[in-house]
Amino acid sequence: MGMEYGVRIKSGAIEPDPKLEQAIMDELYSRLALVLADDPDYWIEYEQGKLAILQNNEKWPDVMNAYIDQASGEELEGISIGERYLYIISYAGSALAAPWLAAIDEVISELVPGSIREEL
């Protein structure tokens, strides 16, 4: 079972900022690539605004995914309908994912001051 997280990017009352969102995803890719550089069991792919940490497992290659989304339908805990947020789903145990989530937290705190990661 995965752990789902959300990080608020902008209030729903404010227009999404594509440049900020691109900067967030680019920096997440760079930082996570550094974290994974010395680990031959995992690597990162980044395509069309979506990140994936992968492993050599044909049945379950994705270990973590992250992308920016907009809340729609039901309100998510801590994120209102219409708000932009970084969606993170981790299929790895918390001990394995800890350095990855720490890197994500660092990037978000630098680029979106005041934002925090919350479990959904």
CSV table of C-alpha atoms in Angstrom, one decimal, residues 22 25 45-51 66-68:
chain,number,residue,atom,x,y,z
A,22,GLN,CA,8.2,24.0,-14.1
A,25,MET,CA,9.6,20.0,-11.2
A,45,GLU,CA,12.9,9.4,-15.0
A,46,TYR,CA,11.4,12.8,-15.8
A,47,GLU,CA,9.0,13.3,-18.7
A,48,GLN,CA,6.2,15.8,-19.4
A,49,GLY,CA,6.2,17.2,-15.9
A,50,LYS,CA,6.1,13.8,-14.1
A,51,LEU,CA,8.8,12.2,-12.1
A,66,ALA,CA,5.3,13.0,-8.3
A,67,TYR,CA,3.6,15.6,-10.4
A,68,ILE,CA,1.7,18.8,-10.1
